[in-house]
Coordinates of C-alpha atoms and ligand atoms in Angstrom, one line a residue:
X1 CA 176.7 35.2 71.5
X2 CA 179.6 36.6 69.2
X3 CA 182.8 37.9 70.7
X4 CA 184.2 39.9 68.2
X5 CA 187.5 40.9 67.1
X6 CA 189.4 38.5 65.7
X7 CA 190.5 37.4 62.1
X8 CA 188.9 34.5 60.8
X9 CA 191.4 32.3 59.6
X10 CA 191.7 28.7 58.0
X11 CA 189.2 26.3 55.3
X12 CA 185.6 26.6 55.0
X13 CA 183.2 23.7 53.9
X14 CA 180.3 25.3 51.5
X15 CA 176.9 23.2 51.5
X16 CA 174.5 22.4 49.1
X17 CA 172.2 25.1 47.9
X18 CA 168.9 26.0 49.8
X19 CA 167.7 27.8 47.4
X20 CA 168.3 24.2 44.8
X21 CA 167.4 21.9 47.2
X22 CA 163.7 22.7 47.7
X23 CA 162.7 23.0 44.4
X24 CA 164.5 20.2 43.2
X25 CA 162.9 18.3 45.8
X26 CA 159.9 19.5 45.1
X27 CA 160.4 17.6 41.4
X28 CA 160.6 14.1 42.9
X29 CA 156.1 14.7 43.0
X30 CA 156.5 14.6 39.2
X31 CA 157.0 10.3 39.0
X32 CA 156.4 7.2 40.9
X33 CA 160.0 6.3 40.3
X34 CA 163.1 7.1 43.1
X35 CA 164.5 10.0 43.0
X36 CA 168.2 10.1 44.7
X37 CA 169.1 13.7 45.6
X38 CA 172.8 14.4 46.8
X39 CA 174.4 17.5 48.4
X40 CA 171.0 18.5 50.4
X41 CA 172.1 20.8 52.8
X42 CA 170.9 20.3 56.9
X43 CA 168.5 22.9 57.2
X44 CA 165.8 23.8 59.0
X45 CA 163.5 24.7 55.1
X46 CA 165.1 21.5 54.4
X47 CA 163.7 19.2 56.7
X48 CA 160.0 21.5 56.2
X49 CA 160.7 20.4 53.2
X50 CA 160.6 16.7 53.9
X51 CA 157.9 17.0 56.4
X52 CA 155.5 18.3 53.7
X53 CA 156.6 15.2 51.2
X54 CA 156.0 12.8 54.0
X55 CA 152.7 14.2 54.4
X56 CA 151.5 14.2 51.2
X57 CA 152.2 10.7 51.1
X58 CA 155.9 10.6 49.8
X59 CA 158.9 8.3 51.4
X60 CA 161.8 10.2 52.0
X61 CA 165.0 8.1 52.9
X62 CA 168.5 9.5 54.1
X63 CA 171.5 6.5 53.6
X64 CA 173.6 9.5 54.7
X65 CA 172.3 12.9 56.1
X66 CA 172.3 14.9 52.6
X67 CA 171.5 12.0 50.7
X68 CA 167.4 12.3 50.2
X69 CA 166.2 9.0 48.3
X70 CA 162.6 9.9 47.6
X71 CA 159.7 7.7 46.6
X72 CA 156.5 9.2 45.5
X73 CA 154.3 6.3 44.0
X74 CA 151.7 6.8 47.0
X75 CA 150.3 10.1 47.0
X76 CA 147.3 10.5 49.5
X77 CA 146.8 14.0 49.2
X78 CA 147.2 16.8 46.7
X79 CA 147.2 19.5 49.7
X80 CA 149.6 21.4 51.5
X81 CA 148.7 22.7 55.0
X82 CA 148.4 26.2 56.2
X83 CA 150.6 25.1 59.2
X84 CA 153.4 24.1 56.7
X85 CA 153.2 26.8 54.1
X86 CA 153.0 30.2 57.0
X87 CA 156.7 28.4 58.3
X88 CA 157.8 28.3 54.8
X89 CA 156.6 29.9 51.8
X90 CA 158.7 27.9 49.2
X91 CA 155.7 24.6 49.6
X92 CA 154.3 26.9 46.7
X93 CA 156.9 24.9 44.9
X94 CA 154.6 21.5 45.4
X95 CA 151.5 23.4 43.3
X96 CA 153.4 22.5 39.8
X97 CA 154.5 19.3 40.0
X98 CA 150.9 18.2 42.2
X99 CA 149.3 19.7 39.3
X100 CA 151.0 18.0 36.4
X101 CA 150.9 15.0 37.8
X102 CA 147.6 14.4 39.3
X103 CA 145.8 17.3 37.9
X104 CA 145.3 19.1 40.9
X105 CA 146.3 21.1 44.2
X106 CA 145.6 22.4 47.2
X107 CA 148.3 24.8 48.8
X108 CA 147.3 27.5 51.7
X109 CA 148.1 30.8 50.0
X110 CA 151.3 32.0 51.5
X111 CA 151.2 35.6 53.6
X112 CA 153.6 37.7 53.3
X113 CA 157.0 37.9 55.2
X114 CA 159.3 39.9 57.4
X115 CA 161.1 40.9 53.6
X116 CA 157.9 42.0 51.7
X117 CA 154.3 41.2 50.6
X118 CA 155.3 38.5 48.1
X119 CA 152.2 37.5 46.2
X120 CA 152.3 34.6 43.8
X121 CA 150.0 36.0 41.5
X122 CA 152.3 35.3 38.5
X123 CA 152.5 31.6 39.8
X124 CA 148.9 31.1 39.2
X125 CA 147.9 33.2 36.2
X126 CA 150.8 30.9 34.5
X127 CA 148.8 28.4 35.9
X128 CA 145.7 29.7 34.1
X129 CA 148.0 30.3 30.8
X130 CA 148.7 26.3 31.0
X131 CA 144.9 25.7 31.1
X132 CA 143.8 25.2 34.6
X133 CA 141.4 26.8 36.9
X134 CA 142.1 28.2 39.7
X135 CA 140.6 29.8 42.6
X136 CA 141.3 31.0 46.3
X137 CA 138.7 28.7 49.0
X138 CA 139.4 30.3 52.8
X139 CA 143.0 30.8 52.2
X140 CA 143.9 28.1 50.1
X141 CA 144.8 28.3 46.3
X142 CA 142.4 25.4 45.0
X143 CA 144.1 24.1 41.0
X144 CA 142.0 21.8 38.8
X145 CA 143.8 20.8 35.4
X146 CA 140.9 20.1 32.9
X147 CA 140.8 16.5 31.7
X148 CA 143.4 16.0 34.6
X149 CA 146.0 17.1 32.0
X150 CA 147.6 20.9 31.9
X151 CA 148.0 22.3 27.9
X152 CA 151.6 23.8 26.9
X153 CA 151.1 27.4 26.4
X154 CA 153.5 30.8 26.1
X155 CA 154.1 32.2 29.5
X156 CA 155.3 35.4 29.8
X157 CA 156.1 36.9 33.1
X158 CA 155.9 41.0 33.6
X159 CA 158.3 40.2 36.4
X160 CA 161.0 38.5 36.8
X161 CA 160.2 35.4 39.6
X162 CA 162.3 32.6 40.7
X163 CA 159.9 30.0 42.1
X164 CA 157.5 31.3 39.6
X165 CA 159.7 29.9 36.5
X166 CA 160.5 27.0 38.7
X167 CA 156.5 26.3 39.5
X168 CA 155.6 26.7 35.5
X169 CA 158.8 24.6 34.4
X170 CA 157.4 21.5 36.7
X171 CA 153.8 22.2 36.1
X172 CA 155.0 22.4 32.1
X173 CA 157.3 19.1 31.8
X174 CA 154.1 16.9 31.5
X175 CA 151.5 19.2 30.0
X176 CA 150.6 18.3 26.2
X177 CA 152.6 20.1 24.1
X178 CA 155.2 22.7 24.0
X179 CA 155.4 25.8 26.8
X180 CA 157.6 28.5 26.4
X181 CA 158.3 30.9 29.0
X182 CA 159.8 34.5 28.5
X183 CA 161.5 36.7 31.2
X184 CA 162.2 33.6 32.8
X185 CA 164.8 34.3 35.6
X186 CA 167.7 32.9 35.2
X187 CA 169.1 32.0 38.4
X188 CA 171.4 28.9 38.6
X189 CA 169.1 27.3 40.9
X190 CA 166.8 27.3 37.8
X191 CA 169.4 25.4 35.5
X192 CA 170.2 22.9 38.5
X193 CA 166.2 21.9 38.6
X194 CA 165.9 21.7 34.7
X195 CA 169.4 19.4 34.7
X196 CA 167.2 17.4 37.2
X197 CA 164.6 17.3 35.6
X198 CA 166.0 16.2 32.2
X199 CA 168.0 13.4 34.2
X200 CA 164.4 12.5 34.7
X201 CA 163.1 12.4 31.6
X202 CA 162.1 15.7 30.8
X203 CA 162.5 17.9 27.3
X204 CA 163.7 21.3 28.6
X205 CA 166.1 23.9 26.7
X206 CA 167.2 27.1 27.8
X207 CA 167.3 26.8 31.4
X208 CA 169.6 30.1 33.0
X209 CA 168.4 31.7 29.8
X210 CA 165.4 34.5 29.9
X211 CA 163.7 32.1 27.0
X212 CA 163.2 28.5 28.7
X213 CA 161.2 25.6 25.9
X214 CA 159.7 22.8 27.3
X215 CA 158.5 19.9 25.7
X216 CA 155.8 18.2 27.5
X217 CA 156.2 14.0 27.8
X218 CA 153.6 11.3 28.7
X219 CA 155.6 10.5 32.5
X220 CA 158.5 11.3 33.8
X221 CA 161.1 8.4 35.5
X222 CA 163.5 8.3 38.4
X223 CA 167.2 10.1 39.0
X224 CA 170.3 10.7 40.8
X225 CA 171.5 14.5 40.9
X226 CA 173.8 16.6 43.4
X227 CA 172.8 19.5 44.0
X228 CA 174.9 22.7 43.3
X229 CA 176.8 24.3 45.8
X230 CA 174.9 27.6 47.7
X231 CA 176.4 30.5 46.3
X232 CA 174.8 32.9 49.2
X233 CA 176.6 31.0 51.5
X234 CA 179.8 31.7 49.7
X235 CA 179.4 34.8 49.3
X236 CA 178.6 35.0 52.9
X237 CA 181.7 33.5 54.2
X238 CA 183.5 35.8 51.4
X239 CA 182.4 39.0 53.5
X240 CA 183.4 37.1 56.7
X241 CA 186.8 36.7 55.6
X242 CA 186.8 40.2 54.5
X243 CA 185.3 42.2 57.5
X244 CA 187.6 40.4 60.0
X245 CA 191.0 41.3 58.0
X246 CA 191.2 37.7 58.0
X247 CA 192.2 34.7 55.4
X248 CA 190.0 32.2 54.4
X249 CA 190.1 29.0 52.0
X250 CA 186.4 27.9 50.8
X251 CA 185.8 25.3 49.5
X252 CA 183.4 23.2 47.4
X253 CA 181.9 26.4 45.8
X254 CA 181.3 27.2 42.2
X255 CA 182.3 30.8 41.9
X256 CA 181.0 31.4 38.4
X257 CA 177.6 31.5 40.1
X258 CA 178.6 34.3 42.1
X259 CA 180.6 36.3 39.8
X260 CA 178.3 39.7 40.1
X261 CA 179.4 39.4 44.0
X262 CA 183.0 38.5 43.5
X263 CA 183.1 41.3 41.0
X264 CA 181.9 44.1 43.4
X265 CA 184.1 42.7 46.7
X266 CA 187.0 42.9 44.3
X267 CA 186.4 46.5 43.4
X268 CA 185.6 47.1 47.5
X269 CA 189.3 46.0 48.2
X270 CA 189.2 42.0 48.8
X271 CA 191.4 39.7 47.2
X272 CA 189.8 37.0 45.8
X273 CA 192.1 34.2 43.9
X274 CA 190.5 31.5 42.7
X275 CA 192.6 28.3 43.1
X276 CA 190.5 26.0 41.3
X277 CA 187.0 25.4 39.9
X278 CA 185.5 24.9 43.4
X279 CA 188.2 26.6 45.9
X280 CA 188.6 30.3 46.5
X281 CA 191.0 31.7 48.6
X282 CA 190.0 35.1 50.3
X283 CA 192.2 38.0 52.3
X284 CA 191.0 41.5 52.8
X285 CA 194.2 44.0 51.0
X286 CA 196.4 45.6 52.9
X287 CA 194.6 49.5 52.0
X288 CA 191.3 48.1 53.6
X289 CA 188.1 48.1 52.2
X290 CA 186.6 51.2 50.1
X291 CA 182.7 52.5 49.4
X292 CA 181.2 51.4 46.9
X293 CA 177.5 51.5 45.7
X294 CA 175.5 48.6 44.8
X295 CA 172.0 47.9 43.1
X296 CA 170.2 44.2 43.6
X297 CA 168.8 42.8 40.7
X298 CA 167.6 39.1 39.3
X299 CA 170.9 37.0 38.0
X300 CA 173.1 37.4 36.8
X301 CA 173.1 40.8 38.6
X302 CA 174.3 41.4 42.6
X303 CA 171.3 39.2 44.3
X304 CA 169.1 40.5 47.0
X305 CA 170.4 37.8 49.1
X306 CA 173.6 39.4 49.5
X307 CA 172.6 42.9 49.9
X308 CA 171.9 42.7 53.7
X309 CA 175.5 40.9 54.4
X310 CA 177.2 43.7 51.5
X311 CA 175.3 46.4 53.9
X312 CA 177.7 45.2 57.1
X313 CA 180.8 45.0 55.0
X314 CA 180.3 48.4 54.3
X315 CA 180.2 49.8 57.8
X316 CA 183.5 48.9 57.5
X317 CA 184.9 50.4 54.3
X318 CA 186.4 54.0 54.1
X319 CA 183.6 56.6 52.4
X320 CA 179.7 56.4 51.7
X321 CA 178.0 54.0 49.8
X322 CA 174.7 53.7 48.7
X323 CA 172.7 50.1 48.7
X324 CA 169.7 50.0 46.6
X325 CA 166.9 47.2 46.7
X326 CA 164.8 46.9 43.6
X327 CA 163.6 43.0 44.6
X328 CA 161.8 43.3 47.6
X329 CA 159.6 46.6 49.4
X330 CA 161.2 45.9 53.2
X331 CA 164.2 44.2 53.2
X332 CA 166.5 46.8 55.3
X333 CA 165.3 45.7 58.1
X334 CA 168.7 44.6 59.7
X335 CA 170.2 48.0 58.9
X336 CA 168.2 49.5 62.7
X337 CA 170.0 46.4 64.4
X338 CA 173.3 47.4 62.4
X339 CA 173.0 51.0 63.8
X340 CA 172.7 49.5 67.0
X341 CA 176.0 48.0 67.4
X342 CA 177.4 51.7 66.1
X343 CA 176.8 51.8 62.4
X344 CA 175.9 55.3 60.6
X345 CA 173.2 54.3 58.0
X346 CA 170.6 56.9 56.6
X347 CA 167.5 56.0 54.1
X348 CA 166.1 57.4 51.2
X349 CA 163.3 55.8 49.4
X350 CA 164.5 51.7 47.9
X351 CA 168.2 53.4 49.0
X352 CA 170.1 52.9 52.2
X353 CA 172.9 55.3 52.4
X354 CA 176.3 54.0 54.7
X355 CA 178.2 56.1 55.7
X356 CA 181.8 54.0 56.7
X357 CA 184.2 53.4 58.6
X358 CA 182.6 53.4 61.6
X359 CA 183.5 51.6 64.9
X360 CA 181.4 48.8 66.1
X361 CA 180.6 47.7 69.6
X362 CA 178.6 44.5 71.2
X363 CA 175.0 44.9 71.9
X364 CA 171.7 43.0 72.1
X365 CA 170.3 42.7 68.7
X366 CA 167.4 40.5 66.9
X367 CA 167.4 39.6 63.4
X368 CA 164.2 39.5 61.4
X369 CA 164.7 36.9 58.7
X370 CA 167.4 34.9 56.8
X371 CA 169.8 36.9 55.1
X372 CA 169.7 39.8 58.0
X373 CA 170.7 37.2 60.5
X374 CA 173.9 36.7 58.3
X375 CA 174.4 40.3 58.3
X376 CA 173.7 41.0 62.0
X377 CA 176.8 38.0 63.0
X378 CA 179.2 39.3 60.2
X379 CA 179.0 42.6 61.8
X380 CA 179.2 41.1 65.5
X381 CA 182.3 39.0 64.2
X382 CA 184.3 42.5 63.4
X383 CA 182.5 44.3 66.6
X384 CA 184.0 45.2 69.9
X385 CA 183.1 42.9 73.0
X386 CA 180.1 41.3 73.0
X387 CA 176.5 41.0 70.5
X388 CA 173.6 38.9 71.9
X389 CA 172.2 38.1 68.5
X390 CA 168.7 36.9 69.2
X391 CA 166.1 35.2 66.8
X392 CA 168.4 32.8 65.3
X393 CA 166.2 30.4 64.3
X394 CA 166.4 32.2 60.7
X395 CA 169.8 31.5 60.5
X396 CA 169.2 27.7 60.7
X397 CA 166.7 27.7 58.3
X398 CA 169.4 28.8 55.2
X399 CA 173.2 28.3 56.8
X400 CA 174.4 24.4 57.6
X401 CA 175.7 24.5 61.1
X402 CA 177.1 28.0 60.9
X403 CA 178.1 28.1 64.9
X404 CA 180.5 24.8 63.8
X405 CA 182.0 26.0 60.6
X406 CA 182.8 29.9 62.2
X407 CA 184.4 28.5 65.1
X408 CA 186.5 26.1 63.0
X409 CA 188.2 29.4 61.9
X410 CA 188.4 30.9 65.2
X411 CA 185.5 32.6 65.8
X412 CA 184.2 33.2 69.5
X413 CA 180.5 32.2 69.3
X414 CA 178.6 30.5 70.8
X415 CA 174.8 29.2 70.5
X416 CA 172.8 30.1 73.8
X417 CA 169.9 27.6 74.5
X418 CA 167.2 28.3 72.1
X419 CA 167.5 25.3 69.5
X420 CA 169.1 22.4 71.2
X421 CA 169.0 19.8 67.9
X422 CA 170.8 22.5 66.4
X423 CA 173.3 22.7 69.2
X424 CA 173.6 19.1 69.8
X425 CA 174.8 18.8 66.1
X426 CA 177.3 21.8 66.6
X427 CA 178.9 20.9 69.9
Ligands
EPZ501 C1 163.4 33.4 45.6 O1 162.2 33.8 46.2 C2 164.4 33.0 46.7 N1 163.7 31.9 47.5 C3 164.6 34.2 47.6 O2 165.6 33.8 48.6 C4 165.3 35.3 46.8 O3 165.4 36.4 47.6 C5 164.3 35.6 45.6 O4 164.1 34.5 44.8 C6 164.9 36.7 44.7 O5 166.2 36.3 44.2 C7 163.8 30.7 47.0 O6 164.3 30.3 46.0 C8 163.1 29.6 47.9 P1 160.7 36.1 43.4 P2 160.9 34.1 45.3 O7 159.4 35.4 43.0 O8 160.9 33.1 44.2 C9 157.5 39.7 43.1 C10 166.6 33.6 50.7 O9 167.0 34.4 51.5 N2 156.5 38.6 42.7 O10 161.8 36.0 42.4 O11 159.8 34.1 46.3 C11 158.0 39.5 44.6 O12 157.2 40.0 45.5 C12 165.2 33.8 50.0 O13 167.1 32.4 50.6 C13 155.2 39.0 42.4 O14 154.9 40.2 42.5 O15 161.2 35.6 44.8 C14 159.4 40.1 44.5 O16 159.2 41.5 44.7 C15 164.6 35.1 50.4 N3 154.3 38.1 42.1 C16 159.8 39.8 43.1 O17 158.7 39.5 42.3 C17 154.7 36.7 42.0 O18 153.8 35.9 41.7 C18 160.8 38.7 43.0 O19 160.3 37.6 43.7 C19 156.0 36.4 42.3 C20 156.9 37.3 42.6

């Protein structure tokens, strides 16, 4: 429940990246030696996460609550359950590293999701490229590395894919010889798990780069890496600050990683001053915020995962804009919850065309994944009276205590019932 209205104002705490976190821990499959992660943020994909370790046979220790010291010398299993995988698609990130290490896998094929079909088909004809076989047994993606050992290989993806270049490198860092992947995305999230895995032992070069070389070693030993601030999240609370009229400080981010969306808010109208390496300071201008139009891309282009939060900011800005989403086939869903609460949004083809300022007022609304929960309580924040945001659970399962950190700048919100661990940690 969102009362809206009033300017957010004071510092903001940025947490770990999701995004980082799952395939990095994902890596700690690749050895028998303890891998001590730092900076993993508390989130609902984060503790799927852990589950599906701990249930392929892993320890996972937490000194402190994003401290993750992992221990994967007794691996039972090479299979990740159906039950695991529908709730979160990113346990595709356990077929490389099972693979590489054990010479084989068994992951339920992932369906699609609220945001598109999302096959992995580039996943596993990598896969195939790097010598295994691979086939599909009632819904589960069955690997077998011949000899138990994968073969470096040239990988060249027709489409850009994040997991997919972060599945190849893990699968690659201990097959025989050299792999070389080309239209390798180059997200950040990528260089954080090759700066991982190098701390480990592995022989990567041009991680964030669209050419990534990896030299494949006999084993791979234990660690200690932080993991990157999330740079969605940022950006998130950056559009907060903004749609409110209000001022924020936030902290702990790295805003070179976001630099695409700091660009574009800056050319919308907010002021964005960076104070240091990890601080930015954040105050919509005085003239208000203008249209402008937008196109999602792979990095270092403006991300799909802020094009749904980008969409509410510019219900609020002063002319038409157009938003256009070339990642994923369905991913306006939040823009029927947005028109709900008063927004003026039309569609044509991969474009959404907004048509701002308009005036927002409170209403029951229910968001259908991640990033359009974001969107829906940005929008609530600068509505009139009232939003009922239902279907939060997405919410928890990317932002760290989001009720907590909103109200520490004066936001009226407040969770209703529906996940009490949650809760209990926010109140
Ligand atoms: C990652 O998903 C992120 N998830 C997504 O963030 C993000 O939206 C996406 O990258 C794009 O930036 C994680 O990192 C866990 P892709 P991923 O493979 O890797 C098609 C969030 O909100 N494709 O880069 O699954 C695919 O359908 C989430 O935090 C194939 O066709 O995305 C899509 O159209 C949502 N075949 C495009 O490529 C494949 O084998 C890019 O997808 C793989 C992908």
């Amino acid at each position: 429940m969102i009362r809206g209205g009033r300017p957010l104002k004071g510092k903001i705490e940025i947490s770990g990246a999701k995004n980082s976190a799952l395939p990095c821990l994902a890596a700690t499959l690749l050895t028998s030696e303890t891998v001590t992660l730092h900076n993993v943020p508390y989130v609902k994909d984060l503790i799927t996460q852990r589950r599906l370790l701990e249930d392929l046979g892993a320890t996972v220790l937490t000194p402190e609550l994003r401290t993750h010291k992992v221990s994967a010398k007794n691996i039972e299993t090479f299979e990740a359950p159906y039950e695991l995988v529908k709730t979160m698609r990113a346990s595709v990130l356990a077929l490389g590293p099972l693979l590489a290490r054990f010479g084989q896998a068994k992951v339920s094929l992932p369906g699609g999701c609220a945001i598109g079909t999302r096959p992995i088909d580039l996943h596993l004809k990598a896969f195939e490229q790097l010598g295994a076989s691979v086939s599909l047994e009632s819904g589960d993606v069955v690997a077998r590395a011949p000899n138990g050992r994968l073969k470096g290989a040239d990988v060249s993806f027709e489409k850009v894919t994040v997991t997919g270049t972060e599945n190849v490198m893990m699968a690659a860092v201990l097959a025989k010889g050299k792999t070389t992947i080309y239209n390798a995305a180059r997200e950040p999230e990528i260089e954080d798990l090759a700066d991982l895995l190098n701390k480990m032992g592995a022989r990567i070069k041009g991680a964030g780069t669209e050419t990534i070389e990896i030299k494949g070693v006999e084993s791979l030993g234990g660690a200690e890496h932080t993991i990157i601030p999330d740079r969605i999240e940022t950006g998130t609370f950056i559009v907060a600050a903004a749609i409110t009229g209000g001022e924020l400080e936030i902290k702990s981010c790295q805003p070179e990683h976001l630099a695409a969306v700091i660009e574009k808010l800056r050319e919308v109208g907010v002021e964005i001053e960076e104070l240091n390496q990890s601080t930015l300071l954040v105050k919509c201008c005085e003239k208000g915020l203008q249209a402008k139009n937008v196109t999602t891309e792979p990095h270092p282009k403006f991300p799909t995962d802020m094009q749904a939060q980008y969409m509410s900011l510019m219900t609020q800005a002063e002319g038409d804009s157009t938003i256009t989403e070339t990642i994923f086939e369905n991913r306006f869903m939040h823009a029927s919850e947005l028109i709900r609460l008063g927004a003026n949004i039309s569609f044509s083809g991969t474009t959404a065309i907004v048509r701002g300022k308009t005036r927002l007022m409170g209403a029951p609304v229910q968001a259908s994944d991640l990033r359009a929960s974001a969107s829906l309580v940005l929008a609530a924040l600068c509505a009139e009276d009232e939003t009922l945001i239902d279907r939060v659970y997405h919410i928890d399962r990317g932002y760290e205590m989001i009720v907590k950190k909103l109200r520490s700048v004066g936001a009226e919100i407040e969770r209703i019932t529906d996940n009490l661990a949650m809760s209990a940690e926010e109140n």
